[in-house]
CSV table of C-alpha atoms in Angstrom, one decimal:
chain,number,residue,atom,x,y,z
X,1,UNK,CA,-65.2,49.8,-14.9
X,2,UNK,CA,-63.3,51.3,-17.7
X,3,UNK,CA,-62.2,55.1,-17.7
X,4,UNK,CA,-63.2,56.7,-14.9
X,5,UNK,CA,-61.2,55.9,-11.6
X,6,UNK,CA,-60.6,57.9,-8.9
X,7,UNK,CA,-57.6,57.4,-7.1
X,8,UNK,CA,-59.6,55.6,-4.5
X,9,UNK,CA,-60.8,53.0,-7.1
X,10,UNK,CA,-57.4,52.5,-8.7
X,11,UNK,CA,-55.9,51.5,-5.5
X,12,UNK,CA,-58.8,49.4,-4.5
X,13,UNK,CA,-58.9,47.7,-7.4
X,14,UNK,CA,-55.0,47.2,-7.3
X,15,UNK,CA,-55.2,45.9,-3.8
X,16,UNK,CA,-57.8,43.3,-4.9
X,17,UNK,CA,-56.4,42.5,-8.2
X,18,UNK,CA,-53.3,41.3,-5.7
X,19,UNK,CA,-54.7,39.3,-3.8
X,20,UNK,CA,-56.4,37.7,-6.7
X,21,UNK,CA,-53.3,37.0,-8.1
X,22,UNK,CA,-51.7,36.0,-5.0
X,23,UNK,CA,-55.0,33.3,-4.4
X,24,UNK,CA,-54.4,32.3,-8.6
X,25,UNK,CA,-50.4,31.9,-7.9
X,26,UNK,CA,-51.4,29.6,-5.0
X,27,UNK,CA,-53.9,27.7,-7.1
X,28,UNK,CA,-51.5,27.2,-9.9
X,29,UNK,CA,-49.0,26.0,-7.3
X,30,UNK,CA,-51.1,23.3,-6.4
X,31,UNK,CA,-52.1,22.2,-9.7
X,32,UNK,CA,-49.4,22.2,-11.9
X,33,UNK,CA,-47.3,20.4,-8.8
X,34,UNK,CA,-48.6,16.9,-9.5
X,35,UNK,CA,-47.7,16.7,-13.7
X,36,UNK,CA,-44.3,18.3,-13.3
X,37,UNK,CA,-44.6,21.5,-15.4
X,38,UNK,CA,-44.0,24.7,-14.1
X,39,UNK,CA,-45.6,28.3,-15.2
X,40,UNK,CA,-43.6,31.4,-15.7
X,41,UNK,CA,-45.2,34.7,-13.2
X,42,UNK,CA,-46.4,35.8,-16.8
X,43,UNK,CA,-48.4,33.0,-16.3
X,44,UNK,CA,-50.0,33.7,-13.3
X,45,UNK,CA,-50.4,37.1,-14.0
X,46,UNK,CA,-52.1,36.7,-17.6
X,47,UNK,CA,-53.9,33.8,-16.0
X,48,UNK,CA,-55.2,36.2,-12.7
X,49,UNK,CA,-56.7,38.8,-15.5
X,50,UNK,CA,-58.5,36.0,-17.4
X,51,UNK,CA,-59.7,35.0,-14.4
X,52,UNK,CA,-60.7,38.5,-13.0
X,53,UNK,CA,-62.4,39.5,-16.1
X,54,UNK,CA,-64.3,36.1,-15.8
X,55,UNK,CA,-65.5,36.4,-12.2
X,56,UNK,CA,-66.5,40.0,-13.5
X,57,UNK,CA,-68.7,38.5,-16.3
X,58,UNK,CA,-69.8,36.0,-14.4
X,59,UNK,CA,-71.1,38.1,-11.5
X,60,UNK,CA,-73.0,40.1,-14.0
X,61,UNK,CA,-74.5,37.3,-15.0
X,62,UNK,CA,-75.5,35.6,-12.0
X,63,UNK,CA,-76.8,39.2,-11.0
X,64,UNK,CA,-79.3,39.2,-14.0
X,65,UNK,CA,-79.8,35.4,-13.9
X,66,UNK,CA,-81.3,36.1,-10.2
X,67,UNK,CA,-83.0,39.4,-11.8
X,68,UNK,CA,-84.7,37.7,-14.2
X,69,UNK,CA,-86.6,35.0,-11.5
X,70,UNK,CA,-87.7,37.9,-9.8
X,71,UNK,CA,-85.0,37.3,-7.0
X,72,UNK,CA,-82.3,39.6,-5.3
X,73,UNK,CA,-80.4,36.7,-3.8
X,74,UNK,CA,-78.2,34.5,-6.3
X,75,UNK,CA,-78.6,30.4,-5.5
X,76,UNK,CA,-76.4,27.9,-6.7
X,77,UNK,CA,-79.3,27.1,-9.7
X,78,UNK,CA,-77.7,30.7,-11.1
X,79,UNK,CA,-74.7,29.3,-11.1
X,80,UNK,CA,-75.4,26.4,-12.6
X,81,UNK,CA,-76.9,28.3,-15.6
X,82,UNK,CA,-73.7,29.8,-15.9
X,83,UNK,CA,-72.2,26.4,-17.4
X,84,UNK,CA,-75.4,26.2,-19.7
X,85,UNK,CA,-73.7,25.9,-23.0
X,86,UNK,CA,-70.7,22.9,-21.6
X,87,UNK,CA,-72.4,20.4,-21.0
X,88,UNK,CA,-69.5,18.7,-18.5
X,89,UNK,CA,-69.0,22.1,-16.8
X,90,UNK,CA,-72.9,21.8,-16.1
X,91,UNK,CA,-72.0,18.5,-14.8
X,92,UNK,CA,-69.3,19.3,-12.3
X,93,UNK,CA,-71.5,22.5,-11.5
X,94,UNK,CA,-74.5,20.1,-10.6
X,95,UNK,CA,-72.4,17.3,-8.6
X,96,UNK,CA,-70.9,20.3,-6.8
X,97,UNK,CA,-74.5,21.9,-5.9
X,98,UNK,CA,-75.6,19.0,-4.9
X,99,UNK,CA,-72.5,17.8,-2.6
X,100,UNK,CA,-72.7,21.4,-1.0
X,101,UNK,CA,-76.1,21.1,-0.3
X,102,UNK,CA,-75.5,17.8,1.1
X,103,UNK,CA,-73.1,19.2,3.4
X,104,UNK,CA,-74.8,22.3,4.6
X,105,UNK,CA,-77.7,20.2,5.9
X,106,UNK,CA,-76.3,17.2,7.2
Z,1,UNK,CA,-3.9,93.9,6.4
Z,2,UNK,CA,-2.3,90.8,8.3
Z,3,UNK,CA,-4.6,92.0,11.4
Z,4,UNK,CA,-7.3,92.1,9.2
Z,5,UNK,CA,-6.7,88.4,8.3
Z,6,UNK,CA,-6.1,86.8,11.6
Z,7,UNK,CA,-9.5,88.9,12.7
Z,8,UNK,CA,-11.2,86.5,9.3
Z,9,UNK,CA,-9.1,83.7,10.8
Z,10,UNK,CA,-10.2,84.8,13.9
Z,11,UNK,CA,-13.8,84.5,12.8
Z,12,UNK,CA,-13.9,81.5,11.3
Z,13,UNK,CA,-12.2,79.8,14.0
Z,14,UNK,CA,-15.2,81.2,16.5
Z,15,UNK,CA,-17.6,80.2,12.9
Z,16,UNK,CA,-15.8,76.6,12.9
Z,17,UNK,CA,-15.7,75.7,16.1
Z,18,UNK,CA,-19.3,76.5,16.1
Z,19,UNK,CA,-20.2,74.6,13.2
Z,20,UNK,CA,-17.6,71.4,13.9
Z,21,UNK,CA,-20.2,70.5,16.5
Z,22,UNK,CA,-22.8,69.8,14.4
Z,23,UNK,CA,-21.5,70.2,11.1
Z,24,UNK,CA,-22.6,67.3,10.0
Z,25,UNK,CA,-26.2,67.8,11.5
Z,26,UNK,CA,-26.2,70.9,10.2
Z,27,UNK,CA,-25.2,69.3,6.0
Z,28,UNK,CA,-27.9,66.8,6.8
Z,29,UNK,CA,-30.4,69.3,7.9
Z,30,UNK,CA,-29.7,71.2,4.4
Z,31,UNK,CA,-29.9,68.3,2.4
Z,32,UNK,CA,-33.1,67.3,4.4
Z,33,UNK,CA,-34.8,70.2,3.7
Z,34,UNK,CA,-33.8,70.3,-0.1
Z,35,UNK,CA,-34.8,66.6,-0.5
Z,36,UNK,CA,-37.9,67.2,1.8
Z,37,UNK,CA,-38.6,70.3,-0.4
Z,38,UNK,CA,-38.9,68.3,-3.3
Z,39,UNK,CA,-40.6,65.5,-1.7
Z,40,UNK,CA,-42.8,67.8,0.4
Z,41,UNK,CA,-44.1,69.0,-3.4
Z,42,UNK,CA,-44.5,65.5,-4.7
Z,43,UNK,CA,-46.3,64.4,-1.8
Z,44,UNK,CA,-48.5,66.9,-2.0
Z,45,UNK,CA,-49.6,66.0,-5.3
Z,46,UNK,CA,-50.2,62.8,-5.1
Z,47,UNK,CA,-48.2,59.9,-4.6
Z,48,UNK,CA,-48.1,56.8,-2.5
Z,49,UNK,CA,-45.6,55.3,-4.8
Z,50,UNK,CA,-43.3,58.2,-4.6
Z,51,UNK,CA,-43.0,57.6,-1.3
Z,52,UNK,CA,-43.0,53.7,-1.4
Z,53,UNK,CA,-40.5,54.4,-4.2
Z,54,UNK,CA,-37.8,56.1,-2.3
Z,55,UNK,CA,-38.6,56.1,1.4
Z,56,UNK,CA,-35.0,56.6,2.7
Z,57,UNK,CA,-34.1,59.8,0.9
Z,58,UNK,CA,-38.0,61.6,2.6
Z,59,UNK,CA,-38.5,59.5,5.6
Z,60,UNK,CA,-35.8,59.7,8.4
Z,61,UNK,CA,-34.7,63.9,7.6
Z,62,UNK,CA,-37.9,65.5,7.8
Z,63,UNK,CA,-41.2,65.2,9.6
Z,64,UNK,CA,-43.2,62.8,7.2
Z,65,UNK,CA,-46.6,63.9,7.5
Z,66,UNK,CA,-47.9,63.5,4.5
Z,67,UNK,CA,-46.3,60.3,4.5
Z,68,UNK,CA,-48.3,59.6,8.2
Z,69,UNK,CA,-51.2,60.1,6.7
Z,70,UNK,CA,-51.0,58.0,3.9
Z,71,UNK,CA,-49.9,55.3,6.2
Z,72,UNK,CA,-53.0,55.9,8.5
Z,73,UNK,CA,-55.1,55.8,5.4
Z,74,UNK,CA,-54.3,53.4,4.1
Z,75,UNK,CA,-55.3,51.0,7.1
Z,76,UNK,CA,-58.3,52.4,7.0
Z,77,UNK,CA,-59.1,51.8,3.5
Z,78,UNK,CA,-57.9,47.9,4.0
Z,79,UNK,CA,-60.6,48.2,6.8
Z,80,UNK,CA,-63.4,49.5,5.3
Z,81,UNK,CA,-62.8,46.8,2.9
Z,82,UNK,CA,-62.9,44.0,5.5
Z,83,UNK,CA,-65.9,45.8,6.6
Z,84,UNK,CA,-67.7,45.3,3.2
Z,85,UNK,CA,-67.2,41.7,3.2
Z,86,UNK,CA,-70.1,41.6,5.6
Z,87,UNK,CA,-73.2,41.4,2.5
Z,88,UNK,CA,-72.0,38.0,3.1
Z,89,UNK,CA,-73.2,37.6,6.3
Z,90,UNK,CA,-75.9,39.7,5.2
Z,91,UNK,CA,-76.2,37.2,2.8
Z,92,UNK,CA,-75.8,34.6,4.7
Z,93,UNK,CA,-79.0,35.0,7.3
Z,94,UNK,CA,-81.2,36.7,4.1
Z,95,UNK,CA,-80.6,32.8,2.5
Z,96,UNK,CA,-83.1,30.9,2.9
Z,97,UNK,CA,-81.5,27.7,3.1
Z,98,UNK,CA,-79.0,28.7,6.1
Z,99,UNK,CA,-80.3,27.2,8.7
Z,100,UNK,CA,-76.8,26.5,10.3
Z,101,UNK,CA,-74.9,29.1,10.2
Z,102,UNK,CA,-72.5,28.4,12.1
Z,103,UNK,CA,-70.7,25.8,9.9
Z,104,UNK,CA,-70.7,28.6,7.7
Z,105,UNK,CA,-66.8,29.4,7.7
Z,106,UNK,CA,-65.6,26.6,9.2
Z,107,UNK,CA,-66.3,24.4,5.6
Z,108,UNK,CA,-64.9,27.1,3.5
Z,109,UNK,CA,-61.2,26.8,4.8
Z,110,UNK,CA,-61.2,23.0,5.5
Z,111,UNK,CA,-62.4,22.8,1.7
Z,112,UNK,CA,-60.0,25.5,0.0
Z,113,UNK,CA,-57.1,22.9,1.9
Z,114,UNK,CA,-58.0,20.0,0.0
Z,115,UNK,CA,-58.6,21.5,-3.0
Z,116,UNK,CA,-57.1,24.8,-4.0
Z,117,UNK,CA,-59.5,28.0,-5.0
Z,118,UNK,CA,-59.8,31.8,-4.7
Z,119,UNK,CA,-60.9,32.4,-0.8
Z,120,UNK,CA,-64.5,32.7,-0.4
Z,121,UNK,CA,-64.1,36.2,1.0
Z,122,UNK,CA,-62.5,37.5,-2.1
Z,123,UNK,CA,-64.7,36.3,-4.2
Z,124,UNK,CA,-67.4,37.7,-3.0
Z,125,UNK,CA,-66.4,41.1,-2.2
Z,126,UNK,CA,-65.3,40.6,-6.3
Z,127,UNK,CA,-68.7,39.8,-7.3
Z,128,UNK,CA,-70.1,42.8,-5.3
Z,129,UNK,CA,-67.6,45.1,-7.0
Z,130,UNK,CA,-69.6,44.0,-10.4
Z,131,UNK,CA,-72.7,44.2,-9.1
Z,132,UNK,CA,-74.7,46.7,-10.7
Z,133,UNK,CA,-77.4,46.6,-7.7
Z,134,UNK,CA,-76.2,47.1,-4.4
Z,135,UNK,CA,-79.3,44.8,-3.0
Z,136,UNK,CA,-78.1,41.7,-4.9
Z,137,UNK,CA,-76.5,39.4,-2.5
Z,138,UNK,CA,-75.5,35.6,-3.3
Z,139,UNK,CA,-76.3,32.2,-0.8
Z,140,UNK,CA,-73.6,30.5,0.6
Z,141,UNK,CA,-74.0,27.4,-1.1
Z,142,UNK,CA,-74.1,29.4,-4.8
Z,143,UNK,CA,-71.0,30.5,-3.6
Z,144,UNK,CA,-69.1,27.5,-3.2
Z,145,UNK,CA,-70.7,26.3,-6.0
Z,146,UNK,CA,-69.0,29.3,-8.0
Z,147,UNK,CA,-65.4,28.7,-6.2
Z,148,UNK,CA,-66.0,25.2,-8.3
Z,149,UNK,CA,-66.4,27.0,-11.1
Z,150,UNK,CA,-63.6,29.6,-11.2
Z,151,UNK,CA,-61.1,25.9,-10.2
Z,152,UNK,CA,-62.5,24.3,-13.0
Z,153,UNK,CA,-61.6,27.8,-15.0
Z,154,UNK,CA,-58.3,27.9,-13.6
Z,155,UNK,CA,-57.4,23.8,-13.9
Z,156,UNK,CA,-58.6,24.2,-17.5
Z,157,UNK,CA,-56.6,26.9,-18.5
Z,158,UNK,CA,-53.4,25.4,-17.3
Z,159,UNK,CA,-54.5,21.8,-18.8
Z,160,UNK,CA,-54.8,23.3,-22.3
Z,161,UNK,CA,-52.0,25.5,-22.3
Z,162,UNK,CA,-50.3,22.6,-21.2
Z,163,UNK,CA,-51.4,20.2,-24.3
Z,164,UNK,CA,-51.1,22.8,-26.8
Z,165,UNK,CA,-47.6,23.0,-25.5
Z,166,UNK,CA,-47.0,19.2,-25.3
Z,167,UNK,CA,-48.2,19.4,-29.1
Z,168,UNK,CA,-45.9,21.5,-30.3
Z,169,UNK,CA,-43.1,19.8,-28.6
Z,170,UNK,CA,-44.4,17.2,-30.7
Z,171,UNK,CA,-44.3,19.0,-34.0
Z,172,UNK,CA,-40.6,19.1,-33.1
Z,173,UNK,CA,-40.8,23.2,-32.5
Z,174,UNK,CA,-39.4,23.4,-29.1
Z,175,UNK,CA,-37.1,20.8,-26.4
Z,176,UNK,CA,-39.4,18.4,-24.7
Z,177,UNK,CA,-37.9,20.3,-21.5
Z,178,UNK,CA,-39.2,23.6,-22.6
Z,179,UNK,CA,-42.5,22.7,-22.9
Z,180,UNK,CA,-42.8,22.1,-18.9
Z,181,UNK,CA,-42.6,25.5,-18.8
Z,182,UNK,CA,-45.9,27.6,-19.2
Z,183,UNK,CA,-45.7,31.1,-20.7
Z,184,UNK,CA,-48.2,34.1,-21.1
Z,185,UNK,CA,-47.9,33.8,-24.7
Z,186,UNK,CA,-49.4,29.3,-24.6
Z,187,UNK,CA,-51.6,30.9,-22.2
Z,188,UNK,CA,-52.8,33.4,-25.1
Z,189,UNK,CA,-53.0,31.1,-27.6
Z,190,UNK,CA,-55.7,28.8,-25.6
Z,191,UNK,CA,-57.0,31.7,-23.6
Z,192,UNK,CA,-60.1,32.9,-26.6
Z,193,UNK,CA,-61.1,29.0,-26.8
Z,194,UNK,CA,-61.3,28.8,-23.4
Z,195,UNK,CA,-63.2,31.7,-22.6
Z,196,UNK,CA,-65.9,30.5,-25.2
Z,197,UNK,CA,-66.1,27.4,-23.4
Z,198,UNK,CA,-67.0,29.2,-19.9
């Protein structure tokens, strides 16, 4: 990621890091609507690198997670590791999973 | 000498009436071609924004290709990238547990409606920019499971930057009105907790 762009890569990267932002803006919107506050664009744009350089951890992860159980394909049990160490993330992550799944078959 | 004169006076009157016809195309032309000059050079270098930057001085004097080209390529860049959404499909039939596909995409909106997260399409083409192997795909249901995850993310970092505001209104260091208002620097000051946490 670091260094090395072409200009190819900077603009791709650009374009997605808007739409990001534009998706985190949204998001933000949404959820600080119902408690009255209100966040500044420096907000949302410190908030939409936090939350890129998370998915980009993440994905790394979930990438090795899969690896490691001999697997090319990620499944929601990867993700669910990913909340290993917060024990009500896991929670949410697990109730989610399991509503999804729910879903998907009935 | 005075015919001399009235043959200059002469000319220029021929020179004039020539040039009152299109004087001013002809002053626009010269500025066209020293502003298209100039941008002719910078476009050749590089520059989108250049061009984004100051489209009226380039655009309506001289023949824009460069600027033509950049605006065919890009399209085509914002397609190919539509196009590489499609490891989720990929995705999608390689899972095993997709049996119906076809309520695939129909879920996905209905859900971001209710509760707000970053469009599945994004995300994913996100995670396959990290991805270090370009086999590794991801199911649909890990998916959604992950847009829960990056809404938790996001709700959390607005709920703490929110209490570690509240608290300081508290403390008496800002108005109680100030502290509806979240700023990058609340949002730095919760930001390496938070991260730990995820």
């Amino acid at each position: 990621m670091p260094g090395l762009h072409t200009q190819d890569d900077t603009t791709k990267e650009e374009q997605l890091k808007a739409a990001l932002w534009y998706s985190i803006g949204k998001m933000v919107d949404i959820v600080t609507l119902d408690p009255d506050l209100n966040a500044t664009p420096h907000f949302i744009g410190g908030l939409s690198e936090l939350v890129w350089a998370q998915i980009a951890n993440a994905a790394r992860d979930l990438e090795d997670f899969a690896k490691h159980a001999g697997r090319s394909t990620i499944n929601s049990k990867d993700v669910i590791l990913l909340g290993r160490r917060n024990d009500g993330l896991e929670e949410v992550l697990k109730a989610q999973s399991k509503s999804v799944k729910e879903t998907s078959q009935g | 000498m005075p015919t001399i004169a009235a043959r200059k006076e002469s000319r220029r009157q021929v020179v004039d009436e020539d040039e009152d016809e299109d004087n001013g195309d002809v002053a626009a032309h010269e500025e066209g071609h020293e502003e298209g000059a100039t941008g002719g050079t910078l476009n050749s270098e590089d520059s989108e924004e250049e061009l984004a930057a100051d489209p009226l001085a380039a655009k309506p004097k001289q023949k824009p290709k460069p600027k033509q080209s950049s605006k065919t390529t890009i399209p085509a860049k914002r397609k190919t990238s539509t196009r590489q959404q499609s490891p989720m499909s990929l995705s999608d039939r390689a899972s095993p547990r997709s049996s119906p596909p076809p309520i695939a995409l129909p879920p996905g909106p209905s859900q971001s409606s209710e509760t707000p997260g970053i469009p599945q399409n994004l995300l994913i083409r996100l995670l396959h920019e990290q991805f270090k192997d370009k086999k590794t795909q991801i199911d649909k249901n890990a998916i959604q499971v992950l847009q829960k995850y990056m809404e938790v993310f996001v709700r959390e970092a607005i709920a703490r930057t929110a209490l570690a505001k509240q608290e300081r209104a508290e403390k008496g260091e800002m108005l109680v009105d100030d502290a509806k208002w979240l700023d990058l620097e609340d949002l730095e000051s919760v930001a390496p907790g938070l991260v730990l946490d995820f």
